[in-house]
XYZ file of C-alpha atoms in Angstrom:
687
model
C 9.853 5.149 -8.962
C 12.688 5.977 -11.346
C 14.778 9.087 -10.786
C 13.570 10.350 -14.198
C 10.246 11.291 -12.648
C 10.357 14.990 -13.479
C 11.808 16.665 -10.419
C 10.059 20.020 -10.342
C 12.380 22.870 -9.495
C 11.865 25.468 -6.740
C 10.408 27.892 -9.311
C 7.483 25.508 -9.796
C 5.717 26.724 -6.683
C 6.320 30.477 -7.241
C 2.968 31.107 -8.816
C 0.189 28.584 -8.291
C -2.112 30.287 -10.792
C 0.494 29.955 -13.562
C 0.842 26.237 -12.829
C -2.903 25.713 -12.934
C -3.134 27.578 -16.262
C -0.211 25.521 -17.587
C -1.918 22.250 -16.603
C -5.076 23.274 -18.444
C -3.120 24.397 -21.516
C -1.312 21.032 -21.549
C -4.666 19.379 -22.108
C -5.636 21.593 -25.028
C -9.251 21.919 -26.068
C -10.138 18.532 -24.591
C -9.655 19.717 -21.005
C -13.348 20.290 -20.334
C -15.912 17.822 -19.038
C -19.296 17.211 -20.603
C -22.464 16.930 -18.478
C -22.498 13.155 -19.158
C -18.990 12.838 -17.654
C -20.068 14.631 -14.479
C -23.173 12.372 -14.254
C -20.905 9.290 -14.490
C -18.664 10.623 -11.675
C -21.710 11.350 -9.452
C -23.190 7.853 -10.100
C -19.804 6.342 -9.197
C -19.667 8.226 -5.876
C -23.240 7.239 -4.973
C -22.498 3.581 -5.814
C -19.316 3.485 -3.712
C -21.028 5.079 -0.710
C -23.935 2.579 -1.052
C -21.525 -0.399 -1.082
C -19.629 1.097 1.890
C -22.865 1.511 3.908
C -24.031 -2.030 2.988
C -20.699 -3.511 4.123
C -20.752 -1.364 7.305
C -24.171 -2.750 8.238
C -23.067 -6.333 7.447
C -19.819 -6.024 9.404
C -19.337 -6.924 13.034
C -18.047 -3.543 14.122
C -18.149 -3.903 17.886
C -15.043 -6.064 18.354
C -11.359 -5.757 17.536
C -11.492 -8.861 15.328
C -14.618 -7.546 13.609
C -13.402 -3.988 13.030
C -9.710 -4.547 12.234
C -9.828 -8.046 10.679
C -13.374 -8.065 9.210
C -14.310 -10.790 11.727
C -11.892 -13.160 9.920
C -14.716 -13.931 7.495
C -13.525 -12.700 4.074
C -13.537 -14.822 0.896
C -10.631 -15.056 -1.552
C -12.028 -12.796 -4.297
C -12.517 -9.561 -2.303
C -9.122 -10.160 -0.641
C -7.385 -10.514 -4.043
C -9.131 -7.407 -5.419
C -8.285 -5.452 -2.252
C -4.598 -6.502 -2.412
C -4.475 -5.002 -5.909
C -6.374 -1.775 -5.273
C -4.793 -0.928 -1.918
C -1.416 -1.049 -3.705
C -2.420 0.671 -6.973
C -3.179 4.198 -5.781
C -3.474 7.281 -7.955
C 0.255 7.798 -7.322
C 0.941 4.594 -9.235
C -1.221 5.678 -12.214
C 0.571 9.030 -12.502
C 4.007 7.715 -11.459
C 4.214 4.454 -13.452
C 2.831 6.058 -16.633
C 5.241 8.987 -16.201
C 8.244 6.704 -15.699
C 7.121 4.593 -18.677
C 6.924 7.757 -20.803
C 10.403 8.839 -19.647
C 12.279 5.539 -19.685
C 10.303 2.669 -21.261
C 8.910 -0.639 -20.002
C 11.532 -1.577 -17.350
C 9.480 0.048 -14.570
C 6.793 -2.613 -15.245
C 9.187 -5.013 -13.522
C 8.192 -3.323 -10.246
C 4.712 -4.780 -10.796
C 5.700 -8.211 -12.140
C 8.129 -8.734 -9.275
C 5.153 -8.435 -6.881
C 3.614 -11.662 -8.275
C 6.413 -13.810 -6.778
C 6.131 -12.027 -3.428
C 2.330 -12.433 -3.293
C 2.809 -16.204 -3.638
C 5.449 -16.033 -0.862
C 2.935 -14.089 1.284
C 0.222 -16.761 0.944
C 2.460 -19.826 1.232
C 5.224 -18.766 3.653
C 4.364 -15.650 5.701
C 0.588 -15.847 6.302
C 0.675 -19.442 7.734
C 3.153 -18.209 10.389
C 1.132 -15.045 11.146
C -2.146 -17.017 11.483
C -0.522 -19.713 13.668
C 0.922 -16.939 15.871
C -2.584 -15.438 16.223
C -1.622 -11.794 15.602
C -3.520 -8.722 14.328
C -0.514 -6.496 13.483
C 3.073 -7.038 12.316
C 4.722 -5.317 15.341
C 2.556 -7.601 17.518
C 4.145 -10.604 15.747
C 7.654 -9.281 16.480
C 6.729 -8.786 20.142
C 5.517 -12.421 20.413
C 8.546 -13.711 18.507
C 11.251 -11.827 20.450
C 9.556 -10.608 23.657
C 10.183 -7.108 24.981
C 8.465 -3.879 23.911
C 11.087 -1.805 22.111
C 10.958 -3.565 18.699
C 7.139 -3.449 18.689
C 7.016 0.287 19.479
C 9.836 1.142 17.030
C 8.125 -0.777 14.200
C 4.705 0.783 14.909
C 6.043 4.337 14.972
C 8.224 3.798 11.873
C 5.271 2.325 9.930
C 2.965 5.207 10.894
C 5.626 7.776 9.855
C 6.136 5.975 6.504
C 2.361 5.902 5.866
C 1.695 9.556 6.705
C 4.706 11.070 4.939
C 4.979 8.794 1.888
C 1.862 6.824 0.955
C -0.864 9.259 2.041
C 0.867 12.407 0.758
C 1.784 11.086 -2.718
C -1.596 9.539 -3.359
C -3.320 12.772 -2.380
C -0.941 14.822 -4.525
C -1.306 12.728 -7.684
C -5.077 12.327 -7.303
C -5.463 16.069 -6.781
C -3.165 16.788 -9.773
C -5.403 14.656 -11.973
C -8.653 16.189 -10.706
C -7.174 19.676 -11.078
C -6.249 18.923 -14.716
C -9.528 17.228 -15.578
C -12.148 19.194 -13.662
C -10.373 22.476 -12.968
C -11.520 22.200 -9.347
C -9.645 23.869 -6.541
C -6.980 21.453 -5.267
C -8.057 21.765 -1.609
C -11.779 21.392 -2.287
C -11.367 18.203 -4.355
C -8.986 16.616 -1.830
C -11.134 17.462 1.187
C -14.269 15.964 -0.492
C -12.376 12.754 -1.388
C -10.872 12.417 2.089
C -14.200 12.963 3.854
C -16.060 10.374 1.713
C -13.289 7.815 2.226
C -13.023 8.448 5.964
C -16.796 8.042 6.522
C -16.983 4.404 5.450
C -13.555 3.528 6.899
C -14.580 4.887 10.322
C -18.057 3.343 10.401
C -17.444 -0.005 8.702
C -13.883 -1.030 9.505
C -11.962 -3.507 7.357
C -15.002 -5.286 5.870
C -16.341 -2.021 4.364
C -12.837 -1.187 3.089
C -12.358 -4.590 1.418
C -15.785 -4.658 -0.288
C -15.447 -1.088 -1.621
C -11.898 -2.000 -2.762
C -13.328 -4.962 -4.705
C -15.842 -2.680 -6.461
C -13.146 -0.098 -7.213
C -10.796 -2.758 -8.631
C -13.470 -3.711 -11.184
C -13.961 -0.027 -12.158
C -10.196 0.615 -12.226
C -9.280 -2.400 -14.387
C -12.278 -1.926 -16.728
C -11.706 1.785 -17.343
C -7.931 1.452 -17.716
C -8.317 -1.416 -20.249
C -10.677 0.739 -22.376
C -8.071 3.539 -22.484
C -5.335 1.006 -23.310
C -7.257 -0.341 -26.345
C -8.038 3.197 -27.597
C -4.350 4.153 -27.210
C -3.020 1.060 -29.009
C -5.590 1.574 -31.788
C -4.307 5.134 -32.277
C -0.606 4.164 -32.572
C -1.050 0.938 -34.561
C -0.743 -1.625 -31.711
C 2.606 -2.800 -30.280
C 4.762 -2.602 -33.484
C 3.380 0.908 -34.106
C 4.191 1.934 -30.509
C 7.797 0.680 -30.883
C 8.245 2.732 -34.062
C 6.499 5.941 -32.871
C 8.088 5.939 -29.388
C 11.606 5.779 -30.875
C 10.742 8.778 -33.094
C 9.058 10.803 -30.296
C 11.392 13.820 -30.246
C 10.254 17.253 -28.983
C 10.783 20.268 -31.270
C 12.565 22.302 -28.572
C 15.745 20.587 -27.289
C 18.754 21.503 -25.119
C 21.856 21.921 -27.375
C 24.748 19.417 -27.064
C 22.732 16.933 -24.928
C 20.912 13.635 -25.557
C 18.145 14.155 -22.938
C 15.467 14.483 -25.626
C 16.250 11.105 -27.238
C 14.123 8.133 -26.108
C 16.283 5.451 -24.461
C 17.623 2.890 -26.977
C 16.771 0.121 -24.452
C 13.222 1.457 -23.824
C 11.617 -1.860 -24.882
C 13.923 -4.070 -22.778
C 13.098 -5.087 -19.208
C 16.636 -6.176 -18.302
C 19.145 -3.332 -18.717
C 22.900 -2.854 -18.386
C 24.042 -3.593 -14.785
C 26.327 -0.496 -14.721
C 24.913 2.181 -17.039
C 21.186 1.220 -17.041
C 18.668 3.527 -15.365
C 17.136 0.421 -13.725
C 20.008 -2.171 -13.798
C 18.855 -5.781 -14.143
C 20.512 -7.196 -10.961
C 18.886 -4.339 -9.020
C 15.514 -5.013 -10.647
C 15.611 -8.740 -9.831
C 17.399 -8.856 -6.447
C 17.369 -5.319 -4.980
C 13.720 -4.776 -5.823
C 12.843 -8.129 -4.207
C 14.121 -6.721 -0.881
C 11.787 -3.705 -1.141
C 8.911 -5.833 -2.457
C 9.269 -8.307 0.445
C 8.782 -5.401 2.864
C 5.815 -4.087 0.863
C 3.976 -7.391 0.211
C 4.948 -9.698 3.094
C 5.574 -7.528 6.163
C 3.597 -4.298 5.579
C 0.465 -3.933 7.713
C -1.652 -2.505 4.840
C -1.200 -5.642 2.687
C -0.897 -8.404 5.317
C -4.049 -7.226 7.135
C -6.101 -8.169 4.045
C -4.752 -11.727 4.048
C -5.272 -12.100 7.810
C -8.985 -11.298 7.376
C -9.481 -14.520 5.332
C -11.879 -17.258 6.538
C -9.027 -19.761 6.424
C -5.581 -20.310 4.926
C -6.941 -21.520 1.555
C -8.899 -18.271 1.109
C -5.755 -16.266 1.992
C -3.783 -18.223 -0.658
C -6.590 -17.769 -3.213
C -6.536 -14.015 -2.540
C -2.761 -13.951 -3.122
C -3.122 -15.776 -6.456
C -5.895 -13.432 -7.685
C -3.830 -10.420 -6.549
C -0.855 -11.861 -8.481
C -2.881 -12.184 -11.704
C -4.163 -8.605 -11.308
C -0.612 -7.264 -10.743
C 0.402 -8.535 -14.208
C -1.971 -5.969 -15.779
C -0.483 -2.529 -14.819
C 2.383 -3.005 -17.316
C -0.234 -3.067 -20.098
C -2.788 -0.555 -18.831
C -0.536 1.989 -17.065
C 3.111 1.763 -18.274
C 2.420 1.267 -22.007
C -0.311 3.977 -22.172
C 2.319 6.319 -20.638
C 4.631 5.449 -23.547
C 1.749 5.899 -26.030
C 1.152 9.359 -24.535
C 4.780 10.351 -25.224
C 4.587 8.899 -28.748
C 1.449 10.952 -29.536
C 2.362 14.185 -27.702
C 6.209 14.429 -27.704
C 6.258 18.241 -27.317
C 4.262 18.154 -24.063
C 4.993 14.776 -22.410
C 8.564 14.507 -23.736
C 9.634 18.146 -23.266
C 13.234 18.767 -22.055
C 13.770 22.526 -22.438
C 13.186 24.016 -18.924
C 11.353 27.086 -20.315
C 9.002 24.969 -22.454
C 8.337 22.514 -19.607
C 7.567 25.382 -17.214
C 5.011 26.662 -19.744
C 3.472 23.211 -20.407
C 3.047 21.824 -16.882
C 4.668 24.234 -14.420
C 7.740 22.014 -13.893
C 11.189 22.966 -15.183
C 12.736 19.495 -15.347
C 10.132 17.624 -17.426
C 6.443 16.824 -17.838
C 6.335 13.027 -17.965
C 3.919 13.046 -14.988
C 1.101 14.461 -17.148
C 1.333 11.439 -19.526
C -1.716 9.568 -18.176
C -4.085 12.538 -17.587
C -3.162 13.914 -21.054
C -4.089 10.600 -22.704
C -7.385 10.380 -20.779
C -8.526 13.872 -21.729
C -7.385 13.511 -25.364
C -8.542 9.981 -26.296
C -11.530 9.087 -24.124
C -14.977 9.802 -25.620
C -17.647 11.743 -23.682
C -19.026 9.689 -20.782
C -15.980 7.403 -20.690
C -13.846 10.406 -19.729
C -15.987 10.684 -16.604
C -15.420 6.948 -16.027
C -11.626 7.443 -16.145
C -11.838 10.274 -13.610
C -13.858 7.847 -11.476
C -11.035 5.279 -12.006
C -8.377 7.654 -10.672
C -10.657 8.582 -7.763
C -11.205 4.857 -7.120
C -7.440 4.302 -7.076
C -6.935 7.221 -4.691
C -9.784 6.287 -2.346
C -9.023 2.554 -2.179
C -5.363 3.050 -1.290
C -6.246 5.778 1.246
C -8.909 3.672 2.998
C -6.458 0.777 3.246
C -3.824 3.013 4.827
C -6.377 4.641 7.171
C -7.665 1.287 8.431
C -4.192 -0.243 8.829
C -2.794 2.853 10.556
C -5.659 2.905 13.059
C -5.045 -0.831 13.702
C -1.332 -0.223 14.342
C -1.986 2.752 16.597
C -4.753 1.056 18.610
C -3.168 -2.385 19.083
C 0.525 -1.463 19.351
C 0.703 2.117 20.666
C -2.513 2.839 22.628
C -2.524 -0.508 24.467
C 1.093 0.131 25.467
C -0.016 3.170 27.502
C -3.565 2.066 28.421
C -3.113 -1.539 29.497
C -6.594 -1.767 31.028
C -8.377 -0.352 27.964
C -11.736 -2.042 27.287
C -12.655 -3.341 23.863
C -15.189 -0.493 23.452
C -12.497 2.093 24.244
C -10.235 0.571 21.578
C -13.084 0.781 19.012
C -13.510 4.518 19.704
C -9.735 5.189 19.686
C -9.341 3.391 16.320
C -12.043 5.570 14.763
C -10.792 8.840 16.291
C -7.291 8.079 14.953
C -8.717 7.886 11.392
C -10.190 11.383 11.901
C -6.752 12.546 13.099
C -5.132 11.069 9.951
C -7.659 12.876 7.716
C -6.851 16.209 9.405
C -3.066 15.604 9.079
C -3.551 14.666 5.400
C -5.431 17.902 4.674
C -2.800 19.998 6.489
C -0.053 18.158 4.550
C -1.408 19.207 1.092
C 0.480 22.564 0.916
C 3.764 20.788 1.791
C 3.130 18.188 -0.927
C 2.209 20.935 -3.405
C 5.358 22.965 -2.757
C 7.662 19.937 -2.966
C 5.993 19.171 -6.328
C 5.745 15.962 -8.233
C 9.147 14.660 -9.254
C 10.987 15.406 -6.038
C 8.038 13.908 -4.203
C 8.340 10.571 -6.025
C 12.113 10.576 -5.638
C 11.571 11.224 -1.950
C 9.185 8.284 -1.584
C 11.476 5.895 -3.383
C 14.397 7.111 -1.280
C 12.534 6.840 2.003
C 11.383 3.270 1.292
C 14.667 2.017 -0.206
C 16.632 3.367 2.787
C 14.283 2.417 5.638
C 12.641 -0.832 4.430
C 15.626 -3.248 3.857
C 16.418 -3.702 7.614
C 12.738 -4.630 8.221
C 12.892 -7.219 5.397
C 16.067 -8.740 6.879
C 14.503 -8.899 10.359
C 11.267 -10.626 9.244
C 13.097 -13.179 7.071
C 15.397 -14.098 9.963
C 12.534 -14.066 12.518
C 10.579 -16.581 10.422
C 13.410 -18.822 9.187
C 16.151 -18.622 11.842
C 15.315 -19.847 15.369
C 18.660 -18.659 16.776
C 17.866 -14.929 16.349
C 17.374 -13.126 19.675
C 15.801 -9.834 20.795
C 19.093 -7.869 21.296
C 20.317 -9.049 17.865
C 17.034 -8.014 16.218
C 16.913 -4.596 17.925
C 20.542 -3.557 17.340
C 20.394 -4.897 13.769
C 17.390 -2.609 13.139
C 19.239 0.359 14.719
C 22.335 -0.305 12.575
C 20.194 -0.530 9.410
C 18.352 2.673 10.333
C 21.654 4.542 10.860
C 23.150 3.474 7.508
C 19.855 4.135 5.690
C 19.486 7.634 7.178
C 23.106 8.445 6.227
C 22.437 7.652 2.565
C 19.068 9.465 2.686
C 20.686 12.674 4.033
C 23.293 12.500 1.224
C 20.501 11.976 -1.325
C 18.630 15.101 -0.188
C 21.842 17.180 0.088
C 22.802 16.467 -3.537
C 19.693 16.493 -5.784
C 19.886 14.946 -9.291
C 20.960 17.451 -11.991
C 18.612 18.642 -14.770
C 19.284 18.080 -18.478
C 22.575 19.709 -19.565
C 23.810 20.390 -15.995
C 27.062 18.995 -14.536
C 26.591 16.121 -12.036
C 28.423 17.152 -8.822
C 27.081 14.292 -6.680
C 29.566 12.012 -4.848
C 30.280 8.621 -6.453
C 28.298 6.730 -3.757
C 25.132 8.442 -5.070
C 26.004 8.842 -8.755
C 27.361 5.350 -9.437
C 25.689 3.250 -6.719
C 22.046 2.647 -7.693
C 19.473 2.748 -4.883
C 18.311 -0.814 -5.699
C 21.898 -2.062 -5.203
C 22.025 -0.087 -1.948
C 18.785 -1.752 -0.750
C 20.325 -5.197 -1.373
C 23.579 -4.284 0.417
C 21.736 -2.735 3.401
C 19.535 -5.837 3.786
C 22.619 -8.093 3.753
C 24.573 -5.948 6.245
C 21.601 -5.786 8.649
C 21.203 -9.589 8.487
C 24.925 -10.065 9.294
C 24.715 -7.687 12.311
C 21.534 -9.422 13.613
C 23.143 -12.898 13.347
C 26.472 -11.868 14.947
C 24.810 -10.168 17.963
C 22.293 -13.061 18.308
C 25.148 -15.618 18.444
C 26.733 -13.596 21.283
C 23.526 -13.587 23.379
C 21.447 -16.277 25.115
C 19.147 -18.137 22.674
C 15.364 -18.019 23.113
C 14.116 -21.343 24.633
C 12.645 -23.706 22.031
C 9.227 -23.936 23.762
C 8.777 -20.151 23.488
C 9.038 -20.327 19.683
C 5.980 -22.588 19.280
C 3.859 -21.415 16.283
C 6.143 -18.380 15.741
C 8.569 -19.589 13.033
C 8.235 -21.486 9.751
C 9.720 -24.627 11.363
C 7.492 -24.531 14.464
C 4.212 -23.304 12.904
C 2.523 -26.710 13.284
C 3.707 -27.467 16.833
C 0.906 -27.815 19.399
C 1.208 -25.337 22.276
C 2.292 -27.135 25.457
C 0.265 -26.781 28.674
C 3.236 -25.020 30.321
C 3.399 -22.422 27.542
C -0.404 -21.987 27.673
C -0.229 -21.202 31.402
C 2.675 -18.797 30.828
C 0.685 -17.030 28.064
C -2.424 -16.797 30.240
C -0.557 -15.359 33.215
C 1.228 -12.911 30.902
C -2.015 -11.799 29.307
C -3.637 -11.373 32.731
C -0.642 -9.347 33.877
C -0.821 -7.063 30.870
C -4.630 -6.828 31.241
C -5.190 -6.978 27.522
C -8.824 -6.940 26.324
C -10.322 -10.361 26.161
C -9.229 -12.276 23.050
C -8.597 -9.568 20.520
C -9.025 -11.932 17.609
C -12.555 -12.879 18.702
C -14.552 -13.467 15.516
C -17.773 -11.793 14.480
C -20.006 -14.762 15.186
C -19.103 -14.989 18.868
C -19.932 -11.407 19.901
C -22.906 -9.123 19.533
C -23.012 -7.149 16.292
C -22.186 -3.473 16.151
C -25.802 -2.348 16.237
C -27.063 -0.646 19.391
C -29.189 -3.059 21.314
C -32.380 -1.916 22.949
C -31.297 -3.402 26.286
C -33.370 -2.122 29.180
C -34.500 0.974 27.303
C -37.854 -0.506 26.282
C -39.650 1.710 28.802
C -38.867 4.706 26.526
C -37.625 8.168 27.414
C -39.769 10.067 29.874
C -38.506 13.692 29.652
C -39.290 15.741 26.503
C -35.573 16.449 25.744
C -34.537 12.864 26.421
C -35.732 11.733 22.970
C -33.080 13.826 21.161
C -30.403 12.644 23.567
C -31.504 9.030 23.053
C -31.250 9.246 19.235
C -27.940 11.098 19.480
C -26.645 8.295 21.703
C -27.988 5.679 19.234
C -26.149 7.364 16.316
C -22.900 7.690 18.299
C -23.181 4.031 19.327
C -23.700 2.951 15.707
C -20.757 5.043 14.426
C -18.415 3.632 17.058
C -19.751 0.083 16.902
C -20.709 0.174 20.574
C -23.309 -2.302 21.698
C -25.764 -1.577 24.464
C -26.030 -5.275 25.209
C -23.472 -6.894 27.513
C -20.815 -8.942 25.702
C -21.237 -12.677 25.649
C -18.930 -14.232 28.259
C -17.172 -17.393 27.048
C -16.230 -20.292 29.279
C -12.511 -21.298 29.317
C -13.316 -24.386 27.193
C -15.182 -22.297 24.569
C -12.357 -19.769 24.567
C -9.776 -22.516 23.962
C -11.818 -24.016 21.081
C -12.249 -20.579 19.550
C -8.549 -19.772 19.843
C -7.693 -23.089 18.198
C -10.099 -22.319 15.332
C -8.641 -18.821 14.811
C -5.012 -19.990 14.761
C -5.649 -23.117 12.658
C -3.644 -23.406 9.423
C -5.225 -26.696 8.354
C -6.595 -26.878 4.793
C -8.891 -29.232 2.923
C -6.705 -31.322 0.546
C -8.838 -30.414 -2.524
C -8.578 -26.627 -1.985
C -4.910 -26.885 -1.099
C -4.256 -28.626 -4.433
C -6.340 -26.070 -6.389
C -4.389 -23.188 -4.780
C -1.031 -24.886 -5.471
C -1.860 -25.552 -9.157
C -3.018 -21.942 -9.625
C 0.134 -20.589 -7.979
C 2.363 -22.678 -10.298
C 0.347 -21.498 -13.335
C 0.627 -17.841 -12.211
C 4.409 -18.089 -11.731
C 4.794 -19.794 -15.137
C 2.897 -16.926 -16.860
C 4.986 -14.338 -14.984
C 8.303 -16.019 -15.909
C 7.181 -16.227 -19.570
C 6.379 -12.470 -19.604
C 9.759 -11.613 -18.024
C 11.493 -13.725 -20.672
C 9.446 -12.304 -23.567
C 10.068 -8.642 -22.675
C 13.613 -9.112 -21.255
């Protein structure tokens, strides 16, 4: 997010009670919920839990393919909806609206850029991942380069990024909203949300996550569109917004500064390459580097596409996700601007004393833009719906991260240390890891609270823009350049990590100044935008990878079968098959991790040889306890179906097939071209 996202000062956390009172006062008389609103929220929770339980029962939860990839049986529409909702968390609602309120529409480019990358995901990256037959992204790198160190490094880095950026910000912004709207205790509301989300993630796996995501996307888009129409009606539609936003000046200002003035380029997407807050070359090229990491190589997103029935469904999901990603500009960014236009003294405050009184933050209150609009404009009943929308956003992004993190940990970390782990053991470990994540998330709340909103968003943007570019460079070269070798890839990643950490340390040592303060930061921070830095870091990493790769022995051509864009359609030779089989036997991996739902017994506990019934009086309780534990962990009492080598080969061929029916391929291609045309038109119109 933009650096304008109100960086709360250290005084913000001095007195929690004052902050809570300030948040309520910022909402005025509207900050109370009617009984109807609470009924709507309760109905929403019941509905989500019902859908989660239904999907859990439907899912094949007893196998790795069933639990982590939904048995590779998902259709295009839930995948598309899940791609949208696992990305649009509550952090995005609070953050995008706040940045829109502070700086105008340019931040919407973050969303519109994603459309191009979603098409790249479906047409370029997913065919390679499916042909390679992988469950996780580090697993792909291990197959592509060999060796363990890249796989372990990527897994650990991804888990650290998830826990300390995605999970913490989503929890913080969701809790901020609930605290403002309901006046609940921050810990109580977060713990309830986390427990509900964890229950259906743990029991149902990816299928439950994707179906509940689809439901929550409908609620999210519907509720947010209602608020958008009410907001536009209030300001006199788009021309009225342009006029009112430019006049939205707070009464209290800082003398001899221009902080209180709305940006003159607020309604332009493409801004000055030197003095703009989001310069246009950075928005188009630098952001593409970060977006490639997020949409094409990040486990949370790619896992949804890999759960598709076939490649056409994965492409269809990408296209639907692309259409949905066009909407946040209109239902999140612009409502944030409407909020500033209607409430300039609260949302647009610049005087540190006033801001401290309004929202408990000394450097600005743009983060309250969306909650303020909800509580002020939404009628009774619909206000409850909007709280449900923010909860939906929070829960859907959290479940996605929980499921993907447990996949990464189980497949890439646990199997590294427990080579002889059975499939049942991996099921239990995956579920226990989700519980661990929930506990870490709850313990992390006080840290998130004390760091407060603006610094938190700055910190996320910094962490991703300094750690993600080397990963983007590596995946692009792994897929498109056959000459890249393991030493080149590893030392390129290490070089990128070193340079990224250097800039990150500088960033945290010299925080951005508040309104009216002198900027003492070194020129490399002050004048070198983080989006430009992301582009430079990606380029430098690519150069290092190529130079070291050219100095080392190339990987034999036959070992690259199905692992690059150029070799994705090559049939695997008998020699390579034998090598793979002996390697898999040596590593004692569980039998065919991508085994689909229809080839293995479902997650229910089979009766087996227990038909005689328990004989001791206390055995009945133990039996039902065992049944419940078996159901939760997807353990089957029945022995797994053993496949003959011929069946296994046919199944493997089916799972790694990237063939498409000509009709569906054409439909997907036409839709992708249409989507890109609409996106380019919107960029041009708002540029």
